[in-house]
PDB file of C-alpha atoms in Angstrom:
ATOM      1  CA  MET A   1      45.229 -81.038 109.211  1.00 47.00           C
ATOM      2  CA  THR A   2      47.093 -78.637 111.483  1.00 47.00           C
ATOM      3  CA  PHE A   3      50.468 -78.687 113.343  1.00 45.00           C
ATOM      4  CA  GLN A   4      49.673 -77.847 116.979  1.00 45.00           C
ATOM      5  CA  LEU A   5      52.247 -78.131 119.787  1.00 41.00           C
ATOM      6  CA  GLU A   6      51.485 -78.035 123.465  1.00 45.00           C
ATOM      7  CA  GLY A   7      53.271 -77.875 126.760  1.00 45.00           C
ATOM      8  CA  SER A   8      57.114 -77.961 126.471  1.00 54.00           C
ATOM      9  CA  ALA A   9      57.065 -79.068 122.832  1.00 57.00           C
ATOM     10  CA  PRO A  10      57.788 -75.581 121.332  1.00 64.00           C
ATOM     11  CA  GLU A  11      60.862 -75.368 123.631  1.00 69.00           C
ATOM     12  CA  ILE A  12      62.106 -78.808 122.542  1.00 71.00           C
ATOM     13  CA  TYR A  13      61.301 -77.999 118.918  1.00 71.00           C
ATOM     14  CA  GLU A  14      63.509 -74.888 118.984  1.00 71.00           C
ATOM     15  CA  ARG A  15      66.291 -76.431 120.986  1.00 73.00           C
ATOM     16  CA  VAL A  16      66.514 -79.704 119.093  1.00 73.00           C
ATOM     17  CA  MET A  17      64.725 -79.690 115.708  1.00 72.00           C
ATOM     18  CA  VAL A  18      65.672 -76.163 114.614  1.00 73.00           C
ATOM     19  CA  PRO A  19      69.480 -76.604 114.771  1.00 75.00           C
ATOM     20  CA  LEU A  20      69.411 -80.164 113.392  1.00 74.00           C
ATOM     21  CA  TRP A  21      66.651 -79.872 110.775  1.00 79.00           C
ATOM     22  CA  PHE A  22      64.752 -76.717 110.264  1.00 80.00           C
ATOM     23  CA  GLY A  23      67.578 -74.178 110.652  1.00 83.00           C
ATOM     24  CA  ARG A  24      69.316 -75.815 107.693  1.00 88.00           C
ATOM     25  CA  TRP A  25      66.124 -75.920 105.590  1.00 92.00           C
ATOM     26  CA  ALA A  26      65.463 -72.270 106.492  1.00 93.00           C
ATOM     27  CA  ASN A  27      68.805 -71.220 105.087  1.00 92.00           C
ATOM     28  CA  ALA A  28      68.155 -73.193 101.906  1.00 93.00           C
ATOM     29  CA  LEU A  29      64.709 -71.506 101.462  1.00 96.00           C
ATOM     30  CA  ILE A  30      66.090 -68.003 102.075  1.00 96.00           C
ATOM     31  CA  ASP A  31      68.765 -68.682  99.423  1.00 95.00           C
ATOM     32  CA  VAL A  32      65.972 -69.197  96.870  1.00 96.00           C
ATOM     33  CA  VAL A  33      63.988 -66.156  98.008  1.00 96.00           C
ATOM     34  CA  SER A  34      66.996 -63.890  98.341  1.00 96.00           C
ATOM     35  CA  PRO A  35      65.489 -61.134 100.452  1.00 97.00           C
ATOM     36  CA  GLN A  36      67.146 -57.717  99.737  1.00 97.00           C
ATOM     37  CA  PRO A  37      67.857 -54.753 101.999  1.00 97.00           C
ATOM     38  CA  SER A  38      64.694 -52.662 102.713  1.00 97.00           C
ATOM     39  CA  GLU A  39      62.283 -55.275 101.394  1.00 98.00           C
ATOM     40  CA  ARG A  40      59.064 -56.309 103.131  1.00 98.00           C
ATOM     41  CA  VAL A  41      58.821 -60.001 103.964  1.00 98.00           C
ATOM     42  CA  LEU A  42      56.008 -62.112 105.518  1.00 98.00           C
ATOM     43  CA  ASP A  43      56.926 -65.510 107.012  1.00 98.00           C
ATOM     44  CA  VAL A  44      53.699 -67.672 107.093  1.00 98.00           C
ATOM     45  CA  ALA A  45      53.568 -70.599 109.520  1.00 95.00           C
ATOM     46  CA  CYS A  46      56.684 -69.130 111.066  1.00 95.00           C
ATOM     47  CA  GLY A  47      56.717 -71.511 114.105  1.00 90.00           C
ATOM     48  CA  THR A  48      59.424 -70.464 116.516  1.00 88.00           C
ATOM     49  CA  GLY A  49      60.732 -68.028 113.944  1.00 94.00           C
ATOM     50  CA  ILE A  50      64.036 -69.364 112.551  1.00 93.00           C
ATOM     51  CA  THR A  51      63.169 -68.351 108.943  1.00 95.00           C
ATOM     52  CA  THR A  52      61.693 -65.054 110.154  1.00 97.00           C
ATOM     53  CA  ARG A  53      64.915 -64.104 112.004  1.00 96.00           C
ATOM     54  CA  ILE A  54      67.167 -64.995 109.021  1.00 96.00           C
ATOM     55  CA  ALA A  55      64.849 -62.938 106.780  1.00 97.00           C
ATOM     56  CA  LYS A  56      65.228 -59.914 109.112  1.00 97.00           C
ATOM     57  CA  GLN A  57      69.025 -60.186 108.943  1.00 96.00           C
ATOM     58  CA  LYS A  58      68.764 -60.066 105.181  1.00 97.00           C
ATOM     59  CA  VAL A  59      66.509 -57.067 104.867  1.00 98.00           C
ATOM     60  CA  GLY A  60      68.217 -55.042 107.580  1.00 96.00           C
ATOM     61  CA  ALA A  61      66.985 -52.128 109.648  1.00 95.00           C
ATOM     62  CA  GLY A  62      65.318 -50.604 106.578  1.00 96.00           C
ATOM     63  CA  GLY A  63      63.263 -53.645 105.875  1.00 98.00           C
ATOM     64  CA  LYS A  64      60.061 -55.002 107.388  1.00 98.00           C
ATOM     65  CA  VAL A  65      59.575 -58.620 108.440  1.00 98.00           C
ATOM     66  CA  ASP A  66      56.482 -60.147 109.948  1.00 98.00           C
ATOM     67  CA  GLY A  67      55.979 -63.740 111.278  1.00 98.00           C
ATOM     68  CA  LEU A  68      52.501 -65.238 111.157  1.00 97.00           C
ATOM     69  CA  ASP A  69      51.362 -68.437 112.767  1.00 95.00           C
ATOM     70  CA  VAL A  70      48.076 -69.933 114.032  1.00 93.00           C
ATOM     71  CA  ASN A  71      49.859 -71.555 116.995  1.00 89.00           C
ATOM     72  CA  ALA A  72      50.041 -69.141 119.964  1.00 91.00           C
ATOM     73  CA  SER A  73      52.600 -71.193 121.891  1.00 86.00           C
ATOM     74  CA  MET A  74      54.935 -71.183 118.896  1.00 85.00           C
ATOM     75  CA  LEU A  75      54.620 -67.409 118.527  1.00 94.00           C
ATOM     76  CA  LEU A  76      55.304 -66.906 122.172  1.00 91.00           C
ATOM     77  CA  LYS A  77      58.644 -68.747 121.857  1.00 88.00           C
ATOM     78  CA  ALA A  78      59.323 -66.792 118.562  1.00 93.00           C
ATOM     79  CA  LYS A  79      58.911 -63.494 120.319  1.00 93.00           C
ATOM     80  CA  GLU A  80      61.241 -64.547 123.060  1.00 92.00           C
ATOM     81  CA  LEU A  81      63.956 -65.699 120.686  1.00 90.00           C
ATOM     82  CA  ALA A  82      63.700 -62.480 118.590  1.00 93.00           C
ATOM     83  CA  ASP A  83      63.997 -60.128 121.524  1.00 88.00           C
ATOM     84  CA  GLY A  84      65.731 -56.908 120.266  1.00 88.00           C
ATOM     85  CA  LEU A  85      64.818 -57.532 116.647  1.00 94.00           C
ATOM     86  CA  GLU A  86      62.134 -55.405 115.011  1.00 96.00           C
ATOM     87  CA  ILE A  87      59.804 -58.201 113.830  1.00 98.00           C
ATOM     88  CA  GLY A  88      56.019 -58.123 113.920  1.00 97.00           C
ATOM     89  CA  TRP A  89      54.297 -61.259 115.125  1.00 97.00           C
ATOM     90  CA  LEU A  90      50.761 -62.139 114.010  1.00 97.00           C
ATOM     91  CA  GLU A  91      48.484 -64.894 115.300  1.00 97.00           C
ATOM     92  CA  SER A  92      46.214 -65.658 112.296  1.00 95.00           C
ATOM     93  CA  ASP A  93      45.046 -68.254 109.826  1.00 94.00           C
ATOM     94  CA  ALA A  94      47.041 -68.245 106.660  1.00 95.00           C
ATOM     95  CA  ALA A  95      43.953 -67.922 104.478  1.00 96.00           C
ATOM     96  CA  ASP A  96      42.489 -64.853 106.200  1.00 95.00           C
ATOM     97  CA  THR A  97      45.020 -62.487 107.616  1.00 96.00           C
ATOM     98  CA  SER A  98      43.025 -59.258 107.404  1.00 95.00           C
ATOM     99  CA  LEU A  99      46.254 -57.501 106.360  1.00 97.00           C
ATOM    100  CA  PRO A 100      46.246 -54.790 103.719  1.00 97.00           C
ATOM    101  CA  ALA A 101      46.704 -55.856 100.057  1.00 98.00           C
ATOM    102  CA  ASP A 102      49.995 -55.271  98.342  1.00 98.00           C
ATOM    103  CA  SER A 103      51.915 -55.262 101.697  1.00 97.00           C
ATOM    104  CA  TYR A 104      54.896 -57.433 100.944  1.00 98.00           C
ATOM    105  CA  ASP A 105      57.667 -57.886  98.453  1.00 98.00           C
ATOM    106  CA  ALA A 106      58.190 -61.528  99.397  1.00 98.00           C
ATOM    107  CA  ILE A 107      56.120 -64.173 101.205  1.00 98.00           C
ATOM    108  CA  ILE A 108      57.847 -67.303 102.471  1.00 98.00           C
ATOM    109  CA  SER A 109      56.682 -70.461 104.307  1.00 97.00           C
ATOM    110  CA  GLN A 110      58.852 -73.259 105.575  1.00 94.00           C
ATOM    111  CA  HIS A 111      56.956 -76.570 105.840  1.00 92.00           C
ATOM    112  CA  GLY A 112      53.674 -74.783 106.432  1.00 92.00           C
ATOM    113  CA  TYR A 113      51.750 -75.243 103.199  1.00 95.00           C
ATOM    114  CA  HIS A 114      51.066 -78.923 103.843  1.00 91.00           C
ATOM    115  CA  TYR A 115      49.120 -78.022 106.966  1.00 89.00           C
ATOM    116  CA  PHE A 116      46.884 -75.282 105.539  1.00 94.00           C
ATOM    117  CA  PRO A 117      43.241 -76.521 105.737  1.00 92.00           C
ATOM    118  CA  ASP A 118      42.301 -74.564 102.572  1.00 96.00           C
ATOM    119  CA  LYS A 119      45.363 -74.401 100.381  1.00 96.00           C
ATOM    120  CA  PRO A 120      43.716 -72.502  97.429  1.00 97.00           C
ATOM    121  CA  ALA A 121      42.444 -69.818  99.857  1.00 97.00           C
ATOM    122  CA  ALA A 122      45.932 -69.551 101.424  1.00 97.00           C
ATOM    123  CA  LEU A 123      47.614 -69.118  98.024  1.00 98.00           C
ATOM    124  CA  GLY A 124      44.965 -66.594  97.081  1.00 98.00           C
ATOM    125  CA  GLU A 125      45.735 -64.643 100.173  1.00 98.00           C
ATOM    126  CA  PHE A 126      49.430 -64.760  99.468  1.00 98.00           C
ATOM    127  CA  LEU A 127      48.749 -63.315  95.986  1.00 98.00           C
ATOM    128  CA  ARG A 128      46.611 -60.592  97.471  1.00 98.00           C
ATOM    129  CA  LEU A 129      49.220 -59.643 100.000  1.00 98.00           C
ATOM    130  CA  LEU A 130      52.054 -59.411  97.502  1.00 98.00           C
ATOM    131  CA  ALA A 131      53.018 -56.120  95.892  1.00 98.00           C
ATOM    132  CA  PRO A 132      53.083 -56.118  92.063  1.00 98.00           C
ATOM    133  CA  LYS A 133      55.976 -58.303  90.871  1.00 97.00           C
ATOM    134  CA  GLY A 134      56.353 -59.645  94.375  1.00 98.00           C
ATOM    135  CA  ARG A 135      57.424 -63.265  94.896  1.00 98.00           C
ATOM    136  CA  MET A 136      56.276 -66.198  96.983  1.00 98.00           C
ATOM    137  CA  ALA A 137      58.202 -69.349  97.953  1.00 98.00           C
ATOM    138  CA  PHE A 138      57.313 -72.182 100.207  1.00 97.00           C
ATOM    139  CA  SER A 139      59.050 -75.478 101.111  1.00 96.00           C
ATOM    140  CA  ILE A 140      57.351 -78.838 101.580  1.00 96.00           C
ATOM    141  CA  TRP A 141      58.720 -82.249 102.295  1.00 95.00           C
ATOM    142  CA  ASP A 142      59.462 -84.446  99.297  1.00 96.00           C
ATOM    143  CA  GLY A 143      57.940 -87.491 100.918  1.00 94.00           C
ATOM    144  CA  HIS A 144      59.573 -89.528 103.727  1.00 96.00           C
ATOM    145  CA  SER A 145      63.263 -89.878 104.554  1.00 96.00           C
ATOM    146  CA  PRO A 146      64.824 -93.108 105.793  1.00 97.00           C
ATOM    147  CA  TYR A 147      64.626 -91.806 109.283  1.00 97.00           C
ATOM    148  CA  THR A 148      60.993 -90.772 109.229  1.00 97.00           C
ATOM    149  CA  ASN A 149      60.011 -94.078 107.574  1.00 97.00           C
ATOM    150  CA  ALA A 150      61.737 -95.909 110.466  1.00 98.00           C
ATOM    151  CA  VAL A 151      60.117 -93.733 113.120  1.00 98.00           C
ATOM    152  CA  CYS A 152      56.605 -94.146 111.701  1.00 98.00           C
ATOM    153  CA  ALA A 153      56.937 -97.890 111.478  1.00 98.00           C
ATOM    154  CA  ALA A 154      58.076 -98.028 115.069  1.00 98.00           C
ATOM    155  CA  VAL A 155      55.241 -95.773 116.195  1.00 98.00           C
ATOM    156  CA  GLU A 156      52.806 -98.075 114.471  1.00 98.00           C
ATOM    157  CA  ARG A 157      54.215-101.124 116.218  1.00 98.00           C
ATOM    158  CA  HIS A 158      54.583 -99.701 119.705  1.00 98.00           C
ATOM    159  CA  ILE A 159      51.929 -97.023 119.986  1.00 98.00           C
ATOM    160  CA  SER A 160      49.052 -97.519 117.426  1.00 98.00           C
ATOM    161  CA  PRO A 161      48.279 -97.410 113.700  1.00 98.00           C
ATOM    162  CA  GLU A 162      46.198 -94.312 114.259  1.00 97.00           C
ATOM    163  CA  ILE A 163      49.050 -92.335 115.907  1.00 97.00           C
ATOM    164  CA  ALA A 164      51.378 -93.604 113.111  1.00 97.00           C
ATOM    165  CA  ARG A 165      48.962 -92.275 110.487  1.00 96.00           C
ATOM    166  CA  LYS A 166      48.987 -88.914 112.197  1.00 94.00           C
ATOM    167  CA  GLN A 167      52.799 -88.881 112.158  1.00 94.00           C
ATOM    168  CA  ARG A 168      53.039 -90.213 108.580  1.00 96.00           C
ATOM    169  CA  SER A 169      50.672 -87.541 107.293  1.00 93.00           C
ATOM    170  CA  GLN A 170      53.323 -84.784 107.885  1.00 89.00           C
ATOM    171  CA  ARG A 171      55.241 -86.289 104.898  1.00 92.00           C
ATOM    172  CA  GLU A 172      52.383 -87.321 102.579  1.00 93.00           C
ATOM    173  CA  THR A 173      52.875 -84.392 100.237  1.00 93.00           C
ATOM    174  CA  PRO A 174      52.015 -83.539  96.608  1.00 93.00           C
ATOM    175  CA  MET A 175      54.449 -84.367  93.809  1.00 93.00           C
ATOM    176  CA  ALA A 176      56.269 -81.572  92.055  1.00 96.00           C
ATOM    177  CA  ASP A 177      53.907 -81.353  89.051  1.00 97.00           C
ATOM    178  CA  GLU A 178      50.836 -81.243  91.298  1.00 97.00           C
ATOM    179  CA  LEU A 179      52.422 -78.456  93.393  1.00 97.00           C
ATOM    180  CA  ALA A 180      53.156 -76.422  90.283  1.00 98.00           C
ATOM    181  CA  ALA A 181      49.533 -76.868  89.067  1.00 98.00           C
ATOM    182  CA  GLN A 182      48.183 -75.716  92.452  1.00 98.00           C
ATOM    183  CA  VAL A 183      50.274 -72.530  92.450  1.00 98.00           C
ATOM    184  CA  GLU A 184      49.555 -71.735  88.865  1.00 98.00           C
ATOM    185  CA  LYS A 185      45.835 -72.199  89.438  1.00 98.00           C
ATOM    186  CA  ALA A 186      45.959 -69.655  92.246  1.00 98.00           C
ATOM    187  CA  GLY A 187      47.143 -67.023  89.707  1.00 98.00           C
ATOM    188  CA  PHE A 188      50.886 -66.969  90.181  1.00 98.00           C
ATOM    189  CA  SER A 189      53.160 -66.572  87.145  1.00 98.00           C
ATOM    190  CA  ALA A 190      56.648 -67.986  86.245  1.00 98.00           C
ATOM    191  CA  VAL A 191      56.034 -70.893  88.631  1.00 98.00           C
ATOM    192  CA  GLU A 192      58.995 -73.201  89.283  1.00 98.00           C
ATOM    193  CA  ILE A 193      59.531 -76.155  91.629  1.00 98.00           C
ATOM    194  CA  TYR A 194      63.029 -76.696  92.985  1.00 95.00           C
ATOM    195  CA  ARG A 195      64.152 -79.903  94.679  1.00 97.00           C
ATOM    196  CA  GLN A 196      66.681 -79.396  97.526  1.00 95.00           C
ATOM    197  CA  GLU A 197      68.485 -82.326  99.195  1.00 96.00           C
ATOM    198  CA  LEU A 198      70.568 -82.264 102.316  1.00 94.00           C
ATOM    199  CA  MET A 199      72.468 -84.949 104.349  1.00 95.00           C
ATOM    200  CA  ILE A 200      70.975 -84.702 107.794  1.00 94.00           C
ATOM    201  CA  ASP A 201      73.264 -85.361 110.769  1.00 94.00           C
ATOM    202  CA  VAL A 202      71.573 -86.169 114.070  1.00 93.00           C
ATOM    203  CA  PRO A 203      72.498 -88.031 117.320  1.00 92.00           C
ATOM    204  CA  ARG A 204      71.922 -91.756 117.523  1.00 94.00           C
ATOM    205  CA  ALA A 205      68.305 -92.980 118.003  1.00 95.00           C
ATOM    206  CA  GLN A 206      68.552 -93.412 121.814  1.00 95.00           C
ATOM    207  CA  GLU A 207      69.136 -89.644 122.170  1.00 92.00           C
ATOM    208  CA  PHE A 208      67.343 -88.215 119.177  1.00 93.00           C
ATOM    209  CA  VAL A 209      64.099 -90.168 118.867  1.00 95.00           C
ATOM    210  CA  PRO A 210      62.705 -89.171 122.329  1.00 93.00           C
ATOM    211  CA  LEU A 211      63.554 -85.539 121.676  1.00 88.00           C
ATOM    212  CA  HIS A 212      62.076 -85.658 118.158  1.00 91.00           C
ATOM    213  CA  LEU A 213      58.817 -87.244 119.147  1.00 93.00           C
ATOM    214  CA  GLY A 214      58.667 -84.990 122.210  1.00 86.00           C
ATOM    215  CA  SER A 215      58.557 -82.021 119.868  1.00 80.00           C
ATOM    216  CA  MET A 216      55.797 -83.331 117.703  1.00 84.00           C
ATOM    217  CA  PRO A 217      51.974 -83.196 117.923  1.00 85.00           C
ATOM    218  CA  ILE A 218      51.972 -86.885 118.986  1.00 91.00           C
ATOM    219  CA  ALA A 219      54.231 -86.107 121.986  1.00 90.00           C
ATOM    220  CA  GLY A 220      51.437 -87.030 124.401  1.00 92.00           C
ATOM    221  CA  ALA A 221      51.090 -90.520 122.885  1.00 96.00           C
ATOM    222  CA  PHE A 222      54.844 -91.100 123.067  1.00 96.00           C
ATOM    223  CA  HIS A 223      55.162 -89.921 126.677  1.00 94.00           C
ATOM    224  CA  ALA A 224      52.305 -92.190 127.705  1.00 96.00           C
ATOM    225  CA  LEU A 225      54.376 -95.248 126.930  1.00 97.00           C
ATOM    226  CA  THR A 226      56.243 -97.081 129.732  1.00 97.00           C
ATOM    227  CA  VAL A 227      59.992 -96.787 129.896  1.00 97.00           C
ATOM    228  CA  GLY A 228      60.281-100.246 128.517  1.00 97.00           C
ATOM    229  CA  GLU A 229      57.909 -99.486 125.662  1.00 97.00           C
ATOM    230  CA  LYS A 230      59.876 -96.381 124.665  1.00 97.00           C
ATOM    231  CA  GLU A 231      63.109 -98.369 124.762  1.00 97.00           C
ATOM    232  CA  LYS A 232      61.660-100.977 122.360  1.00 98.00           C
ATOM    233  CA  LEU A 233      60.375 -98.194 119.992  1.00 98.00           C
ATOM    234  CA  VAL A 234      63.805 -96.528 119.895  1.00 97.00           C
ATOM    235  CA  ALA A 235      65.548 -99.896 119.455  1.00 98.00           C
ATOM    236  CA  ASP A 236      63.473-100.620 116.363  1.00 98.00           C
ATOM    237  CA  VAL A 237      64.444 -97.179 114.880  1.00 98.00           C
ATOM    238  CA  GLU A 238      68.121 -97.915 115.687  1.00 97.00           C
ATOM    239  CA  GLU A 239      68.062-101.275 114.030  1.00 97.00           C
ATOM    240  CA  ALA A 240      66.269 -99.947 110.916  1.00 98.00           C
ATOM    241  CA  LEU A 241      68.847 -97.198 110.492  1.00 97.00           C
ATOM    242  CA  GLY A 242      71.933 -99.265 111.230  1.00 96.00           C
ATOM    243  CA  SER A 243      73.464 -98.576 107.713  1.00 97.00           C
ATOM    244  CA  TYR A 244      73.179 -94.798 108.311  1.00 97.00           C
ATOM    245  CA  VAL A 245      75.222 -94.734 111.502  1.00 96.00           C
ATOM    246  CA  ARG A 246      78.550 -92.806 111.147  1.00 93.00           C
ATOM    247  CA  ASP A 247      80.791 -92.208 114.136  1.00 88.00           C
ATOM    248  CA  SER A 248      78.064 -92.485 116.709  1.00 88.00           C
ATOM    249  CA  ARG A 249      75.657 -90.249 114.650  1.00 94.00           C
ATOM    250  CA  MET A 250      72.890 -90.932 112.144  1.00 95.00           C
ATOM    251  CA  VAL A 251      73.565 -89.409 108.742  1.00 97.00           C
ATOM    252  CA  TYR A 252      70.853 -89.833 106.102  1.00 96.00           C
ATOM    253  CA  PRO A 253      69.473 -87.969 103.039  1.00 97.00           C
ATOM    254  CA  ASP A 254      66.349 -85.830 103.186  1.00 96.00           C
ATOM    255  CA  ALA A 255      64.713 -83.623 100.549  1.00 96.00           C
ATOM    256  CA  VAL A 256      62.136 -80.841 100.026  1.00 96.00           C
ATOM    257  CA  HIS A 257      60.385 -79.223  97.157  1.00 97.00           C
ATOM    258  CA  VAL A 258      60.390 -75.406  97.028  1.00 98.00           C
ATOM    259  CA  ALA A 259      57.561 -73.799  94.978  1.00 98.00           C
ATOM    260  CA  VAL A 260      58.239 -70.302  93.640  1.00 98.00           C
ATOM    261  CA  GLY A 261      55.791 -68.045  91.957  1.00 98.00           C
ATOM    262  CA  TYR A 262      55.403 -64.335  91.120  1.00 98.00           C
ATOM    263  CA  LYS A 263      52.520 -61.851  91.104  1.00 98.00           C
TER     264      LYS A 263
END
């Protein structure tokens, strides 16, 4: 399973999803990792680079930050957004970076681990790249939120069960104890799993759902619907989330697990 975006999706992702979703989770992840001035940080599956840019602010001019992603279009947008910042950008698989061993003091990954085709190999590569006593932290969804449940149900009704399965798979993640076992098996020590919860505040379904699905790997299937079919899909989401509407916004709880380990 991979997370590949095409066409205008990276632009929509950065403009819509980063400020409403991923920017907030990026700050929460950085708070756990706590990059220090002059440290060396690698952001794996960096996407359009929100976590990478925050890490660079933390380590300052004396620090080194690289962003790595397998998706060329996401990296292109990341480079554009980081213009003027000294950040290295690497197009590579997480499990085989060809980077020198002991290169980083911290490795971070926001919502990337779930998509790594070979998770043990990726964790092994993280361990190899970390300097002695270096730390690794990645965030992963703690299952579905009320919003993503409603969206997936509507996608199944109005697009297809197959496309709904693809969308649902983004949130079908290991439980905390399984995550800890995977990280420990890879050779990390002092492993801990933290649960972080945020109240997510987004526009009403009529505005947000088309933007959200337009920034996802299933964007093509959504855009292939007629105007009427799209309206019915959005109406289903709106009805399902009626109890979460607050002052013309949707406000609902969401959560991630953050796995932390040391070399």
